[in-house]
Amino acid sequence: MELRLHGRGGQGGLTCAKILAACYAREGKHVQAFADYAGERYSTTSRGAVTNTTPRGKTQRKKDIVAIMAAHRVPYAATVPLAKREDALRNMRAALDLQGFRSLHVLAPCQTGCKSESVDGVELICLAVRSGLFLVHEVFDGRRTAIDVEPKLSLDPLRKYFALQVRFKGDGVHVEARSRSLHEEWAHLRRAALWES
């Protein structure tokens, strides 16, 4: 049997392949894996990121995966920054306690795709949360929104986040403009949290 997995350009496809390979190996099957991936543009890539398929930087806004899940009224959708261990475990427990489809959008930088140093992984997650780039929130049944972490929305963590990744060295990143759009996104999320509570 040959099983092919196609991911969006991060570590998810590779991790899934490893889990499946371990399951088949446990059943006594012979397993081989041939991973071939590189940093490419995908729907949740940040605007301005230089990838193999966007050499001048991505021009579109990234998709809001949690909003897409909420529009489909899934029982639980949340963003999970792995650097915040207690919050990540709480989100995972909340997802496990519910029935039906659950969605966790996990922030875990891929050093190949982000073109960053592996030692900066935790710091990148913290900067993404502090700057407001990664909106940490939950949506229940597509109707009730809870904000888990309120960011500072200041320019310093935003600048540092971009500076630590080679993929943002192009002309596509305008920090002040990104800051303004983040303020708009957070205002929208705060209205949703108030309106739906």
PDB file of C-alpha atoms in Angstrom:
ATOM      1  CA  MET A   1       0.000   0.000   0.000  1.00  0.00           C
ATOM      2  CA  GLU A   2       1.203   3.512  -0.776  1.00  0.00           C
ATOM      3  CA  LEU A   3      -0.141   6.412   1.244  1.00  0.00           C
ATOM      4  CA  ARG A   4       0.576  10.000   0.181  1.00  0.00           C
ATOM      5  CA  LEU A   5       0.061  13.012   2.433  1.00  0.00           C
ATOM      6  CA  HIS A   6       0.040  16.551   1.100  1.00  0.00           C
ATOM      7  CA  GLY A   7       0.376  19.375   3.626  1.00  0.00           C
ATOM      8  CA  ARG A   8       0.146  23.135   3.321  1.00  0.00           C
ATOM      9  CA  GLY A   9       3.846  23.786   3.796  1.00  0.00           C
ATOM     10  CA  GLY A  10       4.600  23.362   7.491  1.00  0.00           C
ATOM     11  CA  GLN A  11       5.309  20.557   9.894  1.00  0.00           C
ATOM     12  CA  GLY A  12       1.722  19.229  10.052  1.00  0.00           C
ATOM     13  CA  GLY A  13       2.027  16.820   7.123  1.00  0.00           C
ATOM     14  CA  LEU A  14       5.342  15.508   8.400  1.00  0.00           C
ATOM     15  CA  THR A  15       4.002  15.001  11.928  1.00  0.00           C
ATOM     16  CA  CYS A  16       0.914  13.235  10.590  1.00  0.00           C
ATOM     17  CA  ALA A  17       3.133  10.946   8.467  1.00  0.00           C
ATOM     18  CA  LYS A  18       5.251  10.074  11.505  1.00  0.00           C
ATOM     19  CA  ILE A  19       2.178   9.210  13.582  1.00  0.00           C
ATOM     20  CA  LEU A  20       0.722   7.027  10.811  1.00  0.00           C
ATOM     21  CA  ALA A  21       4.106   5.360  10.257  1.00  0.00           C
ATOM     22  CA  ALA A  22       4.389   4.562  13.976  1.00  0.00           C
ATOM     23  CA  CYS A  23       0.884   3.042  13.963  1.00  0.00           C
ATOM     24  CA  TYR A  24       1.634   0.849  10.939  1.00  0.00           C
ATOM     25  CA  ALA A  25       5.044  -0.172  12.335  1.00  0.00           C
ATOM     26  CA  ARG A  26       3.357  -1.204  15.583  1.00  0.00           C
ATOM     27  CA  GLU A  27       1.117  -3.479  13.502  1.00  0.00           C
ATOM     28  CA  GLY A  28       4.232  -5.152  12.075  1.00  0.00           C
ATOM     29  CA  LYS A  29       4.175  -3.405   8.691  1.00  0.00           C
ATOM     30  CA  HIS A  30       7.334  -2.240   6.916  1.00  0.00           C
ATOM     31  CA  VAL A  31       7.262   1.548   6.648  1.00  0.00           C
ATOM     32  CA  GLN A  32       9.259   4.028   4.573  1.00  0.00           C
ATOM     33  CA  ALA A  33       8.768   7.768   4.420  1.00  0.00           C
ATOM     34  CA  PHE A  34      10.137  10.249   1.909  1.00  0.00           C
ATOM     35  CA  ALA A  35       9.442  13.781   3.061  1.00  0.00           C
ATOM     36  CA  ASP A  36       9.819  16.564   0.533  1.00  0.00           C
ATOM     37  CA  TYR A  37       8.755  20.025   1.553  1.00  0.00           C
ATOM     38  CA  ALA A  38       9.913  23.596   1.573  1.00  0.00           C
ATOM     39  CA  GLY A  39       8.594  26.892   2.825  1.00  0.00           C
ATOM     40  CA  GLU A  40       5.774  27.818   0.486  1.00  0.00           C
ATOM     41  CA  ARG A  41       2.897  30.240   0.673  1.00  0.00           C
ATOM     42  CA  TYR A  42      -0.246  28.856   2.232  1.00  0.00           C
ATOM     43  CA  SER A  43      -3.498  30.353   3.392  1.00  0.00           C
ATOM     44  CA  THR A  44      -2.319  31.168   6.920  1.00  0.00           C
ATOM     45  CA  THR A  45       1.056  32.597   5.874  1.00  0.00           C
ATOM     46  CA  SER A  46       1.394  36.161   7.135  1.00  0.00           C
ATOM     47  CA  ARG A  47       1.236  39.023   4.668  1.00  0.00           C
ATOM     48  CA  GLY A  48       4.689  40.100   3.536  1.00  0.00           C
ATOM     49  CA  ALA A  49       6.341  36.688   3.996  1.00  0.00           C
ATOM     50  CA  VAL A  50       8.803  35.700   1.282  1.00  0.00           C
ATOM     51  CA  THR A  51       8.401  32.036   0.282  1.00  0.00           C
ATOM     52  CA  ASN A  52       9.327  29.820  -2.668  1.00  0.00           C
ATOM     53  CA  THR A  53       6.024  30.695  -4.322  1.00  0.00           C
ATOM     54  CA  THR A  54       5.932  34.377  -3.269  1.00  0.00           C
ATOM     55  CA  PRO A  55       9.490  35.663  -3.824  1.00  0.00           C
ATOM     56  CA  ARG A  56       8.406  39.301  -3.446  1.00  0.00           C
ATOM     57  CA  GLY A  57       6.313  38.598  -0.361  1.00  0.00           C
ATOM     58  CA  LYS A  58       2.724  37.463   0.087  1.00  0.00           C
ATOM     59  CA  THR A  59       0.311  40.286  -0.679  1.00  0.00           C
ATOM     60  CA  GLN A  60      -2.945  38.784   0.621  1.00  0.00           C
ATOM     61  CA  ARG A  61      -4.136  38.836   4.198  1.00  0.00           C
ATOM     62  CA  LYS A  62      -3.910  35.461   5.921  1.00  0.00           C
ATOM     63  CA  LYS A  63      -7.109  33.472   6.385  1.00  0.00           C
ATOM     64  CA  ASP A  64      -8.788  33.443   9.792  1.00  0.00           C
ATOM     65  CA  ILE A  65      -9.083  29.689  10.339  1.00  0.00           C
ATOM     66  CA  VAL A  66     -11.029  30.013  13.607  1.00  0.00           C
ATOM     67  CA  ALA A  67     -13.581  32.324  11.957  1.00  0.00           C
ATOM     68  CA  ILE A  68     -14.002  29.781   9.153  1.00  0.00           C
ATOM     69  CA  MET A  69     -14.618  27.028  11.731  1.00  0.00           C
ATOM     70  CA  ALA A  70     -16.990  29.283  13.671  1.00  0.00           C
ATOM     71  CA  ALA A  71     -18.970  29.982  10.494  1.00  0.00           C
ATOM     72  CA  HIS A  72     -19.540  26.226  10.269  1.00  0.00           C
ATOM     73  CA  ARG A  73     -20.730  26.172  13.897  1.00  0.00           C
ATOM     74  CA  VAL A  74     -18.201  23.597  15.081  1.00  0.00           C
ATOM     75  CA  PRO A  75     -18.574  22.867  18.810  1.00  0.00           C
ATOM     76  CA  TYR A  76     -15.139  24.255  19.643  1.00  0.00           C
ATOM     77  CA  ALA A  77     -12.475  26.211  17.780  1.00  0.00           C
ATOM     78  CA  ALA A  78      -9.471  27.809  19.426  1.00  0.00           C
ATOM     79  CA  THR A  79      -6.031  29.215  18.770  1.00  0.00           C
ATOM     80  CA  VAL A  80      -3.233  27.607  20.760  1.00  0.00           C
ATOM     81  CA  PRO A  81       0.217  29.177  21.242  1.00  0.00           C
ATOM     82  CA  LEU A  82       2.426  26.281  22.357  1.00  0.00           C
ATOM     83  CA  ALA A  83       4.718  28.567  24.382  1.00  0.00           C
ATOM     84  CA  LYS A  84       1.913  29.094  26.905  1.00  0.00           C
ATOM     85  CA  ARG A  85       1.864  25.553  28.306  1.00  0.00           C
ATOM     86  CA  GLU A  86      -1.039  25.938  30.771  1.00  0.00           C
ATOM     87  CA  ASP A  87      -3.241  27.657  28.188  1.00  0.00           C
ATOM     88  CA  ALA A  88      -2.398  25.037  25.552  1.00  0.00           C
ATOM     89  CA  LEU A  89      -3.297  22.190  27.918  1.00  0.00           C
ATOM     90  CA  ARG A  90      -6.542  23.925  28.911  1.00  0.00           C
ATOM     91  CA  ASN A  91      -7.525  24.321  25.233  1.00  0.00           C
ATOM     92  CA  MET A  92      -6.717  20.689  24.518  1.00  0.00           C
ATOM     93  CA  ARG A  93      -8.730  19.500  27.525  1.00  0.00           C
ATOM     94  CA  ALA A  94     -11.660  21.680  26.464  1.00  0.00           C
ATOM     95  CA  ALA A  95     -11.538  20.143  22.976  1.00  0.00           C
ATOM     96  CA  LEU A  96     -11.334  16.598  24.370  1.00  0.00           C
ATOM     97  CA  ASP A  97     -14.322  17.166  26.669  1.00  0.00           C
ATOM     98  CA  LEU A  98     -16.653  18.023  23.783  1.00  0.00           C
ATOM     99  CA  GLN A  99     -18.301  15.844  21.155  1.00  0.00           C
ATOM    100  CA  GLY A 100     -18.210  16.501  17.439  1.00  0.00           C
ATOM    101  CA  PHE A 101     -15.649  18.277  15.314  1.00  0.00           C
ATOM    102  CA  ARG A 102     -13.155  20.400  17.237  1.00  0.00           C
ATOM    103  CA  SER A 103     -10.492  22.648  15.723  1.00  0.00           C
ATOM    104  CA  LEU A 104      -7.257  23.792  17.342  1.00  0.00           C
ATOM    105  CA  HIS A 105      -5.144  26.239  15.349  1.00  0.00           C
ATOM    106  CA  VAL A 106      -1.702  25.714  16.867  1.00  0.00           C
ATOM    107  CA  LEU A 107       1.115  28.247  16.569  1.00  0.00           C
ATOM    108  CA  ALA A 108       4.411  26.367  16.325  1.00  0.00           C
ATOM    109  CA  PRO A 109       7.011  28.080  14.128  1.00  0.00           C
ATOM    110  CA  CYS A 110       8.736  25.926  11.523  1.00  0.00           C
ATOM    111  CA  GLN A 111      12.355  27.043  11.269  1.00  0.00           C
ATOM    112  CA  THR A 112      12.494  25.988   7.611  1.00  0.00           C
ATOM    113  CA  GLY A 113       9.357  27.901   6.608  1.00  0.00           C
ATOM    114  CA  CYS A 114       9.942  30.889   8.891  1.00  0.00           C
ATOM    115  CA  LYS A 115      13.626  30.966   8.006  1.00  0.00           C
ATOM    116  CA  SER A 116      14.464  31.456  11.662  1.00  0.00           C
ATOM    117  CA  GLU A 117      16.764  29.889  14.221  1.00  0.00           C
ATOM    118  CA  SER A 118      15.326  26.938  16.151  1.00  0.00           C
ATOM    119  CA  VAL A 119      16.402  28.530  19.450  1.00  0.00           C
ATOM    120  CA  ASP A 120      14.063  31.462  18.662  1.00  0.00           C
ATOM    121  CA  GLY A 121      10.935  29.283  18.362  1.00  0.00           C
ATOM    122  CA  VAL A 122       9.462  29.987  21.813  1.00  0.00           C
ATOM    123  CA  GLU A 123      10.355  33.671  21.578  1.00  0.00           C
ATOM    124  CA  LEU A 124       8.640  33.912  18.164  1.00  0.00           C
ATOM    125  CA  ILE A 125       5.452  32.460  19.654  1.00  0.00           C
ATOM    126  CA  CYS A 126       5.564  34.899  22.591  1.00  0.00           C
ATOM    127  CA  LEU A 127       6.222  37.854  20.273  1.00  0.00           C
ATOM    128  CA  ALA A 128       3.358  36.824  17.968  1.00  0.00           C
ATOM    129  CA  VAL A 129       1.012  36.742  20.979  1.00  0.00           C
ATOM    130  CA  ARG A 130       2.316  39.944  22.628  1.00  0.00           C
ATOM    131  CA  SER A 131       2.194  41.897  19.369  1.00  0.00           C
ATOM    132  CA  GLY A 132      -1.337  40.701  18.613  1.00  0.00           C
ATOM    133  CA  LEU A 133      -0.358  38.906  15.394  1.00  0.00           C
ATOM    134  CA  PHE A 134      -1.668  35.624  16.816  1.00  0.00           C
ATOM    135  CA  LEU A 135      -5.137  36.220  18.235  1.00  0.00           C
ATOM    136  CA  VAL A 136      -5.512  33.881  21.227  1.00  0.00           C
ATOM    137  CA  HIS A 137      -9.210  33.119  21.589  1.00  0.00           C
ATOM    138  CA  GLU A 138     -11.871  30.418  21.614  1.00  0.00           C
ATOM    139  CA  VAL A 139     -15.233  30.113  19.866  1.00  0.00           C
ATOM    140  CA  PHE A 140     -17.944  27.827  21.221  1.00  0.00           C
ATOM    141  CA  ASP A 141     -20.617  26.476  18.843  1.00  0.00           C
ATOM    142  CA  GLY A 142     -19.725  29.268  16.426  1.00  0.00           C
ATOM    143  CA  ARG A 143     -21.631  31.670  18.634  1.00  0.00           C
ATOM    144  CA  ARG A 144     -19.724  32.591  21.813  1.00  0.00           C
ATOM    145  CA  THR A 145     -16.231  34.097  21.622  1.00  0.00           C
ATOM    146  CA  ALA A 146     -13.815  34.257  24.551  1.00  0.00           C
ATOM    147  CA  ILE A 147     -10.542  36.178  24.357  1.00  0.00           C
ATOM    148  CA  ASP A 148      -7.843  34.288  26.264  1.00  0.00           C
ATOM    149  CA  VAL A 149      -4.909  36.725  25.959  1.00  0.00           C
ATOM    150  CA  GLU A 150      -5.130  40.489  25.461  1.00  0.00           C
ATOM    151  CA  PRO A 151      -2.026  41.712  23.609  1.00  0.00           C
ATOM    152  CA  LYS A 152      -0.173  44.978  24.147  1.00  0.00           C
ATOM    153  CA  LEU A 153      -0.430  45.842  20.428  1.00  0.00           C
ATOM    154  CA  SER A 154       2.824  47.802  20.596  1.00  0.00           C
ATOM    155  CA  LEU A 155       5.327  48.159  17.775  1.00  0.00           C
ATOM    156  CA  ASP A 156       8.389  46.753  19.597  1.00  0.00           C
ATOM    157  CA  PRO A 157       7.319  43.064  19.745  1.00  0.00           C
ATOM    158  CA  LEU A 158       5.963  43.347  16.193  1.00  0.00           C
ATOM    159  CA  ARG A 159       9.300  44.694  14.879  1.00  0.00           C
ATOM    160  CA  LYS A 160      11.251  42.015  16.740  1.00  0.00           C
ATOM    161  CA  TYR A 161       8.944  39.245  15.437  1.00  0.00           C
ATOM    162  CA  PHE A 162       9.605  40.306  11.841  1.00  0.00           C
ATOM    163  CA  ALA A 163      13.340  40.890  12.450  1.00  0.00           C
ATOM    164  CA  LEU A 164      13.915  37.336  13.749  1.00  0.00           C
ATOM    165  CA  GLN A 165      12.672  35.751  10.501  1.00  0.00           C
ATOM    166  CA  VAL A 166      14.472  35.964   7.173  1.00  0.00           C
ATOM    167  CA  ARG A 167      11.142  35.425   5.362  1.00  0.00           C
ATOM    168  CA  PHE A 168      10.191  39.017   6.278  1.00  0.00           C
ATOM    169  CA  LYS A 169      13.338  40.697   4.949  1.00  0.00           C
ATOM    170  CA  GLY A 170      11.687  41.762   1.699  1.00  0.00           C
ATOM    171  CA  ASP A 171       9.796  44.942   0.905  1.00  0.00           C
ATOM    172  CA  GLY A 172       6.393  43.459   1.785  1.00  0.00           C
ATOM    173  CA  VAL A 173       6.412  44.241   5.523  1.00  0.00           C
ATOM    174  CA  HIS A 174       5.359  47.716   6.644  1.00  0.00           C
ATOM    175  CA  VAL A 175       5.261  47.510  10.434  1.00  0.00           C
ATOM    176  CA  GLU A 176       3.126  50.607  11.029  1.00  0.00           C
ATOM    177  CA  ALA A 177       0.536  49.494   8.469  1.00  0.00           C
ATOM    178  CA  ARG A 178       0.490  46.008   9.999  1.00  0.00           C
ATOM    179  CA  SER A 179       0.002  47.553  13.428  1.00  0.00           C
ATOM    180  CA  ARG A 180      -3.018  49.521  12.178  1.00  0.00           C
ATOM    181  CA  SER A 181      -4.589  46.394  10.651  1.00  0.00           C
ATOM    182  CA  LEU A 182      -3.959  44.481  13.912  1.00  0.00           C
ATOM    183  CA  HIS A 183      -5.794  47.186  15.860  1.00  0.00           C
ATOM    184  CA  GLU A 184      -8.746  46.731  13.475  1.00  0.00           C
ATOM    185  CA  GLU A 185      -8.684  42.929  13.814  1.00  0.00           C
ATOM    186  CA  TRP A 186      -8.603  43.146  17.597  1.00  0.00           C
ATOM    187  CA  ALA A 187     -11.425  45.705  17.678  1.00  0.00           C
ATOM    188  CA  HIS A 188     -13.511  43.308  15.574  1.00  0.00           C
ATOM    189  CA  LEU A 189     -12.687  40.358  17.870  1.00  0.00           C
ATOM    190  CA  ARG A 190     -13.494  42.376  21.005  1.00  0.00           C
ATOM    191  CA  ARG A 191     -16.871  43.383  19.540  1.00  0.00           C
ATOM    192  CA  ALA A 192     -17.590  39.722  18.760  1.00  0.00           C
ATOM    193  CA  ALA A 193     -16.670  38.711  22.316  1.00  0.00           C
ATOM    194  CA  LEU A 194     -18.956  41.385  23.807  1.00  0.00           C
ATOM    195  CA  TRP A 195     -21.819  40.804  21.381  1.00  0.00           C
ATOM    196  CA  GLU A 196     -21.837  37.037  21.764  1.00  0.00           C
ATOM    197  CA  SER A 197     -21.355  36.819  25.535  1.00  0.00           C
TER     198      SER A 197
END
